[in-house]
């Protein structure tokens, strides 16, 4: 009798292990530019998709990508919504244990350097000696470095003002800085609501690919959860591009913008969600080399030496 009971308990062990493996909560960090996860959040789609696994979601908003990945590294969140390609490079330099989970295909025109319409600055070269607002370690930070390099300047030739998007816009509109480097939807917002000119965007300068990341520990322990999230992101990306007006109307209240501004911002993003492959990390290496060359990274990096999640 005891032997049969013991065998019965042993036979149940795999099922018990699976039950323990499934997390009760997935903590997602996101920012205002996290379009696809915002769509899923507003719709409640991920909650529905993850319910069969017994997973609930908590949402945590951040002002930009760098503090978001810092929270991911220290265990404050489990999964990061899309951040600009520059941000994981800084995280890697800091020794963060993060896994590249998914990638959005390039959207080079979705970030830009803007000046006021009446500005005497007519080219990137004219930024020499000027104060420029930029979010530290954001994709716009690399755009600025790359644009300056193309114009024959170094980063030290301008005076950077490291500001969050909200503070950057405020400084720009009151004239405290000569230019502002930002990304959508902030870029679309200032274009629609202020008198500005685009000095340069990322075309032929910076690809601007956005990456989704997970803590390495979470990615290794819960691949079944990430599989569900990946498929939901892929579908959301297709829906946003196929239904631009409907998507803009859905996102407008969440972003505090009018639908026309949201539609403009979305028109410049690819929203093509795909797996990350090592051979496609060349831009990450160029970013790492550029920041190291400007003395903004503490050490030279192999940007391709990172864990990559695989769909199972």
Tab-separated table of N, CA, C and O in Angstrom, residues 194-301:
chain	number	residue	atom	x	y	z
A	194	UNK	N	3.997	72.549	-32.385
A	194	UNK	CA	4.948	73.659	-32.352
A	194	UNK	C	5.487	73.928	-33.749
A	194	UNK	O	5.324	73.113	-34.665
A	195	UNK	N	6.145	75.061	-33.892
A	195	UNK	CA	6.751	75.425	-35.169
A	195	UNK	C	8.189	74.904	-35.184
A	195	UNK	O	9.085	75.499	-34.577
A	196	UNK	N	8.396	73.766	-35.850
A	196	UNK	CA	9.724	73.146	-35.852
A	196	UNK	C	10.118	72.704	-37.256
A	196	UNK	O	9.276	72.545	-38.143
A	197	UNK	N	11.421	72.511	-37.431
A	197	UNK	CA	11.974	71.922	-38.647
A	197	UNK	C	12.805	70.705	-38.276
A	197	UNK	O	13.452	70.691	-37.216
A	198	UNK	N	12.759	69.683	-39.112
A	198	UNK	CA	13.632	68.528	-38.904
A	198	UNK	C	14.978	68.824	-39.553
A	198	UNK	O	15.059	69.066	-40.756
A	199	UNK	N	16.012	68.828	-38.733
A	199	UNK	CA	17.367	69.074	-39.223
A	199	UNK	C	17.934	67.812	-39.865
A	199	UNK	O	18.596	67.863	-40.903
A	200	UNK	N	17.666	66.674	-39.232
A	200	UNK	CA	18.104	65.375	-39.763
A	200	UNK	C	17.338	64.291	-39.036
A	200	UNK	O	17.034	64.418	-37.852
A	201	UNK	N	16.989	63.228	-39.751
A	201	UNK	CA	16.436	62.052	-39.087
A	201	UNK	C	17.413	60.902	-39.278
A	201	UNK	O	18.553	61.113	-39.701
A	202	UNK	N	16.982	59.693	-38.978
A	202	UNK	CA	17.925	58.576	-38.977
A	202	UNK	C	18.219	57.958	-40.322
A	202	UNK	O	19.104	57.096	-40.416
A	203	UNK	N	17.547	58.367	-41.366
A	203	UNK	CA	17.755	57.753	-42.679
A	203	UNK	C	19.194	57.931	-43.150
A	203	UNK	O	19.722	59.032	-43.136
A	204	UNK	N	19.806	56.812	-43.497
A	204	UNK	CA	21.212	56.762	-43.936
A	204	UNK	C	22.197	57.149	-42.839
A	204	UNK	O	23.372	57.401	-43.119
A	205	UNK	N	21.700	57.185	-41.584
A	205	UNK	CA	22.565	57.531	-40.453
A	205	UNK	C	22.458	56.490	-39.344
A	205	UNK	O	23.458	55.943	-38.883
A	206	UNK	N	21.229	56.222	-38.897
A	206	UNK	CA	20.997	55.293	-37.779
A	206	UNK	C	19.727	54.497	-38.057
A	206	UNK	O	18.663	55.087	-38.299
A	207	UNK	N	19.815	53.189	-38.031
A	207	UNK	CA	18.675	52.327	-38.384
A	207	UNK	C	17.497	52.466	-37.428
A	207	UNK	O	16.353	52.365	-37.827
A	208	UNK	N	17.784	52.672	-36.164
A	208	UNK	CA	16.765	52.762	-35.112
A	208	UNK	C	15.902	51.502	-35.060
A	208	UNK	O	14.746	51.479	-35.446
A	209	UNK	N	16.517	50.443	-34.561
A	209	UNK	CA	15.790	49.203	-34.301
A	209	UNK	C	15.457	49.155	-32.810
A	209	UNK	O	16.262	49.553	-31.984
A	210	UNK	N	14.300	48.664	-32.503
A	210	UNK	CA	13.876	48.608	-31.096
A	210	UNK	C	13.838	47.154	-30.642
A	210	UNK	O	13.395	46.271	-31.371
A	211	UNK	N	14.293	46.936	-29.405
A	211	UNK	CA	14.447	45.582	-28.875
A	211	UNK	C	13.589	45.372	-27.632
A	211	UNK	O	13.460	46.258	-26.782
A	212	UNK	N	13.023	44.172	-27.544
A	212	UNK	CA	12.344	43.708	-26.344
A	212	UNK	C	13.323	42.802	-25.604
A	212	UNK	O	13.994	41.970	-26.229
A	213	UNK	N	13.400	42.954	-24.287
A	213	UNK	CA	14.340	42.155	-23.509
A	213	UNK	C	13.655	41.556	-22.295
A	213	UNK	O	12.639	42.065	-21.812
A	214	UNK	N	14.234	40.472	-21.810
A	214	UNK	CA	13.774	39.830	-20.578
A	214	UNK	C	14.992	39.601	-19.691
A	214	UNK	O	16.118	39.532	-20.196
A	215	UNK	N	14.769	39.510	-18.409
A	215	UNK	CA	15.890	39.115	-17.556
A	215	UNK	C	16.277	37.703	-17.986
A	215	UNK	O	15.416	36.882	-18.329
A	216	UNK	N	17.561	37.428	-17.993
A	216	UNK	CA	18.022	36.117	-18.455
A	216	UNK	C	17.438	34.997	-17.606
A	216	UNK	O	17.040	33.949	-18.132
A	217	UNK	N	17.340	35.227	-16.316
A	217	UNK	CA	16.774	34.207	-15.422
A	217	UNK	C	15.323	33.915	-15.806
A	217	UNK	O	14.898	32.755	-15.845
A	218	UNK	N	14.550	34.962	-16.107
A	218	UNK	CA	13.146	34.761	-16.471
A	218	UNK	C	13.035	34.061	-17.822
A	218	UNK	O	12.214	33.149	-17.998
A	219	UNK	N	13.848	34.471	-18.781
A	219	UNK	CA	13.796	33.863	-20.117
A	219	UNK	C	14.110	32.376	-20.068
A	219	UNK	O	13.496	31.572	-20.784
A	220	UNK	N	15.050	32.002	-19.221
A	220	UNK	CA	15.419	30.589	-19.109
A	220	UNK	C	14.354	29.780	-18.369
A	220	UNK	O	14.102	28.612	-18.702
A	221	UNK	N	13.708	30.399	-17.396
A	221	UNK	CA	12.743	29.663	-16.572
A	221	UNK	C	11.352	29.591	-17.183
A	221	UNK	O	10.610	28.639	-16.934
A	222	UNK	N	10.979	30.588	-18.019
A	222	UNK	CA	9.587	30.664	-18.479
A	222	UNK	C	9.466	30.893	-19.987
A	222	UNK	O	8.831	31.854	-20.437
A	223	UNK	N	10.050	30.025	-20.788
A	223	UNK	CA	9.962	30.203	-22.247
A	223	UNK	C	8.527	30.129	-22.762
A	223	UNK	O	8.206	30.746	-23.780
A	224	UNK	N	7.660	29.379	-22.058
A	224	UNK	CA	6.280	29.249	-22.521
A	224	UNK	C	5.538	30.580	-22.418
A	224	UNK	O	4.679	30.894	-23.250
A	225	UNK	N	5.874	31.379	-21.423
A	225	UNK	CA	5.256	32.699	-21.280
A	225	UNK	C	5.746	33.628	-22.395
A	225	UNK	O	4.957	34.337	-23.032
A	226	UNK	N	7.038	33.615	-22.653
A	226	UNK	CA	7.594	34.471	-23.690
A	226	UNK	C	7.064	34.095	-25.077
A	226	UNK	O	6.891	34.965	-25.934
A	227	UNK	N	6.797	32.826	-25.300
A	227	UNK	CA	6.226	32.405	-26.586
A	227	UNK	C	4.866	33.056	-26.817
A	227	UNK	O	4.558	33.509	-27.919
A	228	UNK	N	4.052	33.106	-25.765
A	228	UNK	CA	2.729	33.728	-25.863
A	228	UNK	C	2.866	35.228	-26.119
A	228	UNK	O	2.171	35.803	-26.970
A	229	UNK	N	3.773	35.876	-25.397
A	229	UNK	CA	3.970	37.322	-25.558
A	229	UNK	C	4.481	37.641	-26.958
A	229	UNK	O	4.018	38.588	-27.600
A	230	UNK	N	5.424	36.841	-27.445
A	230	UNK	CA	5.984	37.076	-28.782
A	230	UNK	C	4.892	37.024	-29.849
A	230	UNK	O	4.820	37.895	-30.722
A	231	UNK	N	4.053	36.028	-29.795
A	231	UNK	CA	2.991	35.883	-30.796
A	231	UNK	C	2.000	37.036	-30.709
A	231	UNK	O	1.535	37.559	-31.728
A	232	UNK	N	1.706	37.485	-29.481
A	232	UNK	CA	0.789	38.613	-29.302
A	232	UNK	C	1.387	39.898	-29.877
A	232	UNK	O	0.677	40.689	-30.522
A	233	UNK	N	2.674	40.110	-29.675
A	233	UNK	CA	3.347	41.289	-30.221
A	233	UNK	C	3.344	41.265	-31.750
A	233	UNK	O	3.089	42.285	-32.405
A	234	UNK	N	3.621	40.105	-32.306
A	234	UNK	CA	3.666	39.972	-33.762
A	234	UNK	C	2.303	40.323	-34.371
A	234	UNK	O	2.221	41.059	-35.362
A	235	UNK	N	1.238	39.821	-33.778
A	235	UNK	CA	-0.112	40.090	-34.275
A	235	UNK	C	-0.471	41.568	-34.095
A	235	UNK	O	-1.084	42.181	-34.975
A	236	UNK	N	-0.089	42.147	-32.954
A	236	UNK	CA	-0.388	43.552	-32.691
A	236	UNK	C	0.316	44.453	-33.707
A	236	UNK	O	-0.256	45.443	-34.181
A	237	UNK	N	1.553	44.110	-34.052
A	237	UNK	CA	2.297	44.894	-35.025
A	237	UNK	C	1.616	44.901	-36.383
A	237	UNK	O	1.520	45.949	-37.047
A	238	UNK	N	1.140	43.753	-36.807
A	238	UNK	CA	0.439	43.668	-38.092
A	238	UNK	C	-0.857	44.470	-38.051
A	238	UNK	O	-1.205	45.155	-39.017
A	239	UNK	N	-1.576	44.407	-36.929
A	239	UNK	CA	-2.841	45.126	-36.813
A	239	UNK	C	-2.636	46.638	-36.881
A	239	UNK	O	-3.377	47.348	-37.576
A	240	UNK	N	-1.617	47.159	-36.201
A	240	UNK	CA	-1.362	48.602	-36.188
A	240	UNK	C	-1.087	49.107	-37.611
A	240	UNK	O	-1.570	50.170	-38.011
A	241	UNK	N	-0.313	48.347	-38.393
A	241	UNK	CA	0.009	48.785	-39.750
A	241	UNK	C	-1.178	48.612	-40.707
A	241	UNK	O	-1.349	49.409	-41.629
A	242	UNK	N	-1.984	47.590	-40.482
A	242	UNK	CA	-3.126	47.337	-41.364
A	242	UNK	C	-4.339	48.212	-41.028
A	242	UNK	O	-5.189	48.448	-41.886
A	243	UNK	N	-4.405	48.704	-39.782
A	243	UNK	CA	-5.559	49.507	-39.339
A	243	UNK	C	-5.058	50.795	-38.689
A	243	UNK	O	-5.255	51.011	-37.486
A	244	UNK	N	-4.396	51.680	-39.440
A	244	UNK	CA	-3.747	52.853	-38.842
A	244	UNK	C	-4.686	53.801	-38.108
A	244	UNK	O	-4.349	54.311	-37.037
A	245	UNK	N	-5.861	54.032	-38.665
A	245	UNK	CA	-6.785	54.969	-38.013
A	245	UNK	C	-7.369	54.366	-36.741
A	245	UNK	O	-7.475	55.053	-35.711
A	246	UNK	N	-7.752	53.115	-36.809
A	246	UNK	CA	-8.306	52.449	-35.632
A	246	UNK	C	-7.263	52.361	-34.524
A	246	UNK	O	-7.565	52.584	-33.345
A	247	UNK	N	-6.020	52.045	-34.902
A	247	UNK	CA	-4.940	51.962	-33.919
A	247	UNK	C	-4.684	53.321	-33.292
A	247	UNK	O	-4.465	53.426	-32.068
A	248	UNK	N	-4.713	54.383	-34.101
A	248	UNK	CA	-4.485	55.731	-33.578
A	248	UNK	C	-5.573	56.129	-32.590
A	248	UNK	O	-5.300	56.738	-31.548
A	249	UNK	N	-6.803	55.789	-32.901
A	249	UNK	CA	-7.911	56.111	-32.003
A	249	UNK	C	-7.809	55.341	-30.687
A	249	UNK	O	-8.177	55.849	-29.615
A	250	UNK	N	-7.291	54.115	-30.753
A	250	UNK	CA	-7.116	53.313	-29.539
A	250	UNK	C	-6.009	53.893	-28.662
A	250	UNK	O	-6.141	53.973	-27.439
A	251	UNK	N	-4.905	54.317	-29.293
A	251	UNK	CA	-3.724	54.767	-28.553
A	251	UNK	C	-3.827	56.212	-28.072
A	251	UNK	O	-3.186	56.586	-27.088
A	252	UNK	N	-4.605	57.034	-28.760
A	252	UNK	CA	-4.652	58.468	-28.449
A	252	UNK	C	-4.946	58.764	-26.976
A	252	UNK	O	-4.215	59.537	-26.337
A	253	UNK	N	-5.980	58.171	-26.374
A	253	UNK	CA	-6.242	58.461	-24.959
A	253	UNK	C	-5.119	57.973	-24.043
A	253	UNK	O	-4.785	58.635	-23.053
A	254	UNK	N	-4.525	56.832	-24.370
A	254	UNK	CA	-3.453	56.284	-23.534
A	254	UNK	C	-2.210	57.168	-23.574
A	254	UNK	O	-1.471	57.272	-22.587
A	255	UNK	N	-1.968	57.796	-24.702
A	255	UNK	CA	-0.791	58.649	-24.871
A	255	UNK	C	-1.064	60.115	-24.563
A	255	UNK	O	-0.144	60.918	-24.487
A	256	UNK	N	-2.334	60.483	-24.432
A	256	UNK	CA	-2.666	61.884	-24.202
A	256	UNK	C	-2.415	62.743	-25.420
A	256	UNK	O	-2.089	63.924	-25.310
A	257	UNK	N	-2.566	62.160	-26.609
A	257	UNK	CA	-2.365	62.869	-27.866
A	257	UNK	C	-3.609	62.718	-28.730
A	257	UNK	O	-4.426	61.826	-28.502
A	258	UNK	N	-3.759	63.590	-29.728
A	258	UNK	CA	-4.874	63.431	-30.648
A	258	UNK	C	-4.566	62.322	-31.646
A	258	UNK	O	-3.393	61.988	-31.884
A	259	UNK	N	-5.587	61.779	-32.248
A	259	UNK	CA	-5.428	60.617	-33.123
A	259	UNK	C	-4.556	60.923	-34.336
A	259	UNK	O	-3.797	60.071	-34.794
A	260	UNK	N	-4.634	62.134	-34.869
A	260	UNK	CA	-3.835	62.488	-36.048
A	260	UNK	C	-2.340	62.453	-35.730
A	260	UNK	O	-1.529	62.011	-36.550
A	261	UNK	N	-1.988	62.917	-34.535
A	261	UNK	CA	-0.587	62.895	-34.116
A	261	UNK	C	-0.103	61.458	-33.946
A	261	UNK	O	1.006	61.107	-34.366
A	262	UNK	N	-0.927	60.623	-33.351
A	262	UNK	CA	-0.573	59.217	-33.159
A	262	UNK	C	-0.411	58.523	-34.503
A	262	UNK	O	0.541	57.742	-34.710
A	263	UNK	N	-1.302	58.820	-35.438
A	263	UNK	CA	-1.214	58.187	-36.758
A	263	UNK	C	0.070	58.593	-37.483
A	263	UNK	O	0.713	57.770	-38.144
A	264	UNK	N	0.474	59.859	-37.328
A	264	UNK	CA	1.737	60.310	-37.919
A	264	UNK	C	2.911	59.545	-37.309
A	264	UNK	O	3.793	59.061	-38.027
A	265	UNK	N	2.913	59.431	-35.990
A	265	UNK	CA	3.993	58.707	-35.313
A	265	UNK	C	4.047	57.251	-35.772
A	265	UNK	O	5.117	56.730	-36.096
A	266	UNK	N	2.903	56.605	-35.837
A	266	UNK	CA	2.865	55.191	-36.213
A	266	UNK	C	3.268	54.967	-37.673
A	266	UNK	O	3.766	53.890	-38.022
A	267	UNK	N	3.057	55.959	-38.514
A	267	UNK	CA	3.398	55.807	-39.932
A	267	UNK	C	4.904	55.670	-40.139
A	267	UNK	O	5.343	55.158	-41.174
A	268	UNK	N	5.702	56.096	-39.148
A	268	UNK	CA	7.158	56.059	-39.297
A	268	UNK	C	7.793	54.866	-38.592
A	268	UNK	O	9.007	54.693	-38.649
A	269	UNK	N	6.987	54.055	-37.937
A	269	UNK	CA	7.505	52.873	-37.266
A	269	UNK	C	7.152	51.623	-38.066
A	269	UNK	O	6.058	51.513	-38.623
A	270	UNK	N	8.061	50.659	-38.118
A	270	UNK	CA	7.817	49.447	-38.901
A	270	UNK	C	6.834	48.504	-38.204
A	270	UNK	O	5.995	47.892	-38.849
A	271	UNK	N	6.978	48.360	-36.895
A	271	UNK	CA	6.168	47.431	-36.082
A	271	UNK	C	6.240	45.995	-36.581
A	271	UNK	O	5.346	45.188	-36.325
A	272	UNK	N	7.295	45.675	-37.291
A	272	UNK	CA	7.511	44.300	-37.749
A	272	UNK	C	8.306	43.553	-36.675
A	272	UNK	O	9.513	43.744	-36.540
A	273	UNK	N	7.624	42.737	-35.907
A	273	UNK	CA	8.255	42.024	-34.794
A	273	UNK	C	8.873	40.728	-35.299
A	273	UNK	O	8.229	39.947	-35.997
A	274	UNK	N	10.130	40.514	-34.937
A	274	UNK	CA	10.831	39.319	-35.387
A	274	UNK	C	11.816	38.864	-34.315
A	274	UNK	O	12.121	39.607	-33.378
A	275	UNK	N	12.292	37.653	-34.480
A	275	UNK	CA	13.302	37.134	-33.561
A	275	UNK	C	14.636	37.838	-33.804
A	275	UNK	O	14.893	38.345	-34.897
A	276	UNK	N	15.463	37.853	-32.788
A	276	UNK	CA	16.787	38.460	-32.900
A	276	UNK	C	17.792	37.378	-33.283
A	276	UNK	O	17.852	36.328	-32.638
A	277	UNK	N	18.558	37.633	-34.322
A	277	UNK	CA	19.603	36.696	-34.736
A	277	UNK	C	20.951	37.406	-34.636
A	277	UNK	O	21.059	38.617	-34.865
A	278	UNK	N	21.975	36.652	-34.332
A	278	UNK	CA	23.297	37.228	-34.094
A	278	UNK	C	23.817	37.981	-35.305
A	278	UNK	O	24.432	39.055	-35.174
A	279	UNK	N	23.573	37.462	-36.494
A	279	UNK	CA	24.083	38.089	-37.709
A	279	UNK	C	23.480	39.466	-37.962
A	279	UNK	O	24.018	40.246	-38.758
A	280	UNK	N	22.357	39.768	-37.299
A	280	UNK	CA	21.689	41.053	-37.511
A	280	UNK	C	22.058	42.090	-36.443
A	280	UNK	O	21.421	43.139	-36.353
A	281	UNK	N	23.072	41.800	-35.649
A	281	UNK	CA	23.457	42.704	-34.564
A	281	UNK	C	24.605	43.638	-34.956
A	281	UNK	O	25.245	44.235	-34.090
A	282	UNK	N	24.840	43.785	-36.249
A	282	UNK	CA	25.915	44.655	-36.702
A	282	UNK	C	25.732	46.100	-36.276
A	282	UNK	O	26.698	46.784	-35.898
A	283	UNK	N	24.489	46.593	-36.336
A	283	UNK	CA	24.225	47.966	-35.913
A	283	UNK	C	24.516	48.129	-34.425
A	283	UNK	O	25.012	49.183	-33.992
A	284	UNK	N	24.242	47.090	-33.627
A	284	UNK	CA	24.548	47.162	-32.204
A	284	UNK	C	26.048	47.345	-31.989
A	284	UNK	O	26.474	48.090	-31.097
A	285	UNK	N	26.851	46.658	-32.811
A	285	UNK	CA	28.301	46.802	-32.676
A	285	UNK	C	28.746	48.210	-33.072
A	285	UNK	O	29.619	48.797	-32.415
A	286	UNK	N	28.153	48.768	-34.118
A	286	UNK	CA	28.507	50.130	-34.526
A	286	UNK	C	28.145	51.132	-33.442
A	286	UNK	O	28.885	52.089	-33.189
A	287	UNK	N	27.010	50.909	-32.801
A	287	UNK	CA	26.594	51.783	-31.700
A	287	UNK	C	27.589	51.698	-30.551
A	287	UNK	O	28.038	52.722	-30.014
A	288	UNK	N	27.942	50.466	-30.168
A	288	UNK	CA	28.889	50.275	-29.067
A	288	UNK	C	30.232	50.931	-29.379
A	288	UNK	O	30.827	51.606	-28.526
A	289	UNK	N	30.707	50.760	-30.599
A	289	UNK	CA	31.995	51.345	-30.991
A	289	UNK	C	31.940	52.869	-30.983
A	289	UNK	O	32.906	53.540	-30.578
A	290	UNK	N	30.800	53.427	-31.421
A	290	UNK	CA	30.664	54.887	-31.460
A	290	UNK	C	30.680	55.484	-30.054
A	290	UNK	O	31.361	56.488	-29.799
A	291	UNK	N	29.962	54.880	-29.142
A	291	UNK	CA	29.920	55.392	-27.771
A	291	UNK	C	31.269	55.205	-27.065
A	291	UNK	O	31.701	56.065	-26.303
A	292	UNK	N	31.917	54.093	-27.334
A	292	UNK	CA	33.241	53.874	-26.744
A	292	UNK	C	34.233	54.893	-27.300
A	292	UNK	O	35.049	55.459	-26.553
A	293	UNK	N	34.143	55.152	-28.594
A	293	UNK	CA	35.048	56.109	-29.217
A	293	UNK	C	34.887	57.518	-28.681
A	293	UNK	O	35.844	58.299	-28.679
A	294	UNK	N	33.681	57.842	-28.208
A	294	UNK	CA	33.434	59.165	-27.639
A	294	UNK	C	33.674	59.193	-26.130
A	294	UNK	O	33.418	60.208	-25.473
A	295	UNK	N	34.152	58.066	-25.581
A	295	UNK	CA	34.420	58.014	-24.146
A	295	UNK	C	33.174	57.911	-23.292
A	295	UNK	O	33.206	58.195	-22.089
A	296	UNK	N	32.047	57.481	-23.896
A	296	UNK	CA	30.778	57.405	-23.173
A	296	UNK	C	30.470	55.997	-22.666
A	296	UNK	O	29.496	55.798	-21.937
A	297	UNK	N	31.274	55.019	-23.068
A	297	UNK	CA	31.199	53.665	-22.524
A	297	UNK	C	32.516	53.366	-21.829
A	297	UNK	O	33.581	53.740	-22.319
A	298	UNK	N	32.465	52.651	-20.693
A	298	UNK	CA	33.685	52.418	-19.921
A	298	UNK	C	34.649	51.417	-20.544
A	298	UNK	O	35.828	51.391	-20.211
A	299	UNK	N	34.145	50.583	-21.446
A	299	UNK	CA	35.000	49.555	-22.046
A	299	UNK	C	34.477	49.190	-23.433
A	299	UNK	O	33.317	49.438	-23.764
A	300	UNK	N	35.361	48.605	-24.227
A	300	UNK	CA	34.970	48.156	-25.563
A	300	UNK	C	34.127	46.895	-25.429
A	300	UNK	O	34.425	46.032	-24.594
A	301	UNK	N	33.087	46.791	-26.226
A	301	UNK	CA	32.147	45.676	-26.114
A	301	UNK	C	32.122	44.833	-27.375
A	301	UNK	O	32.309	45.340	-28.480
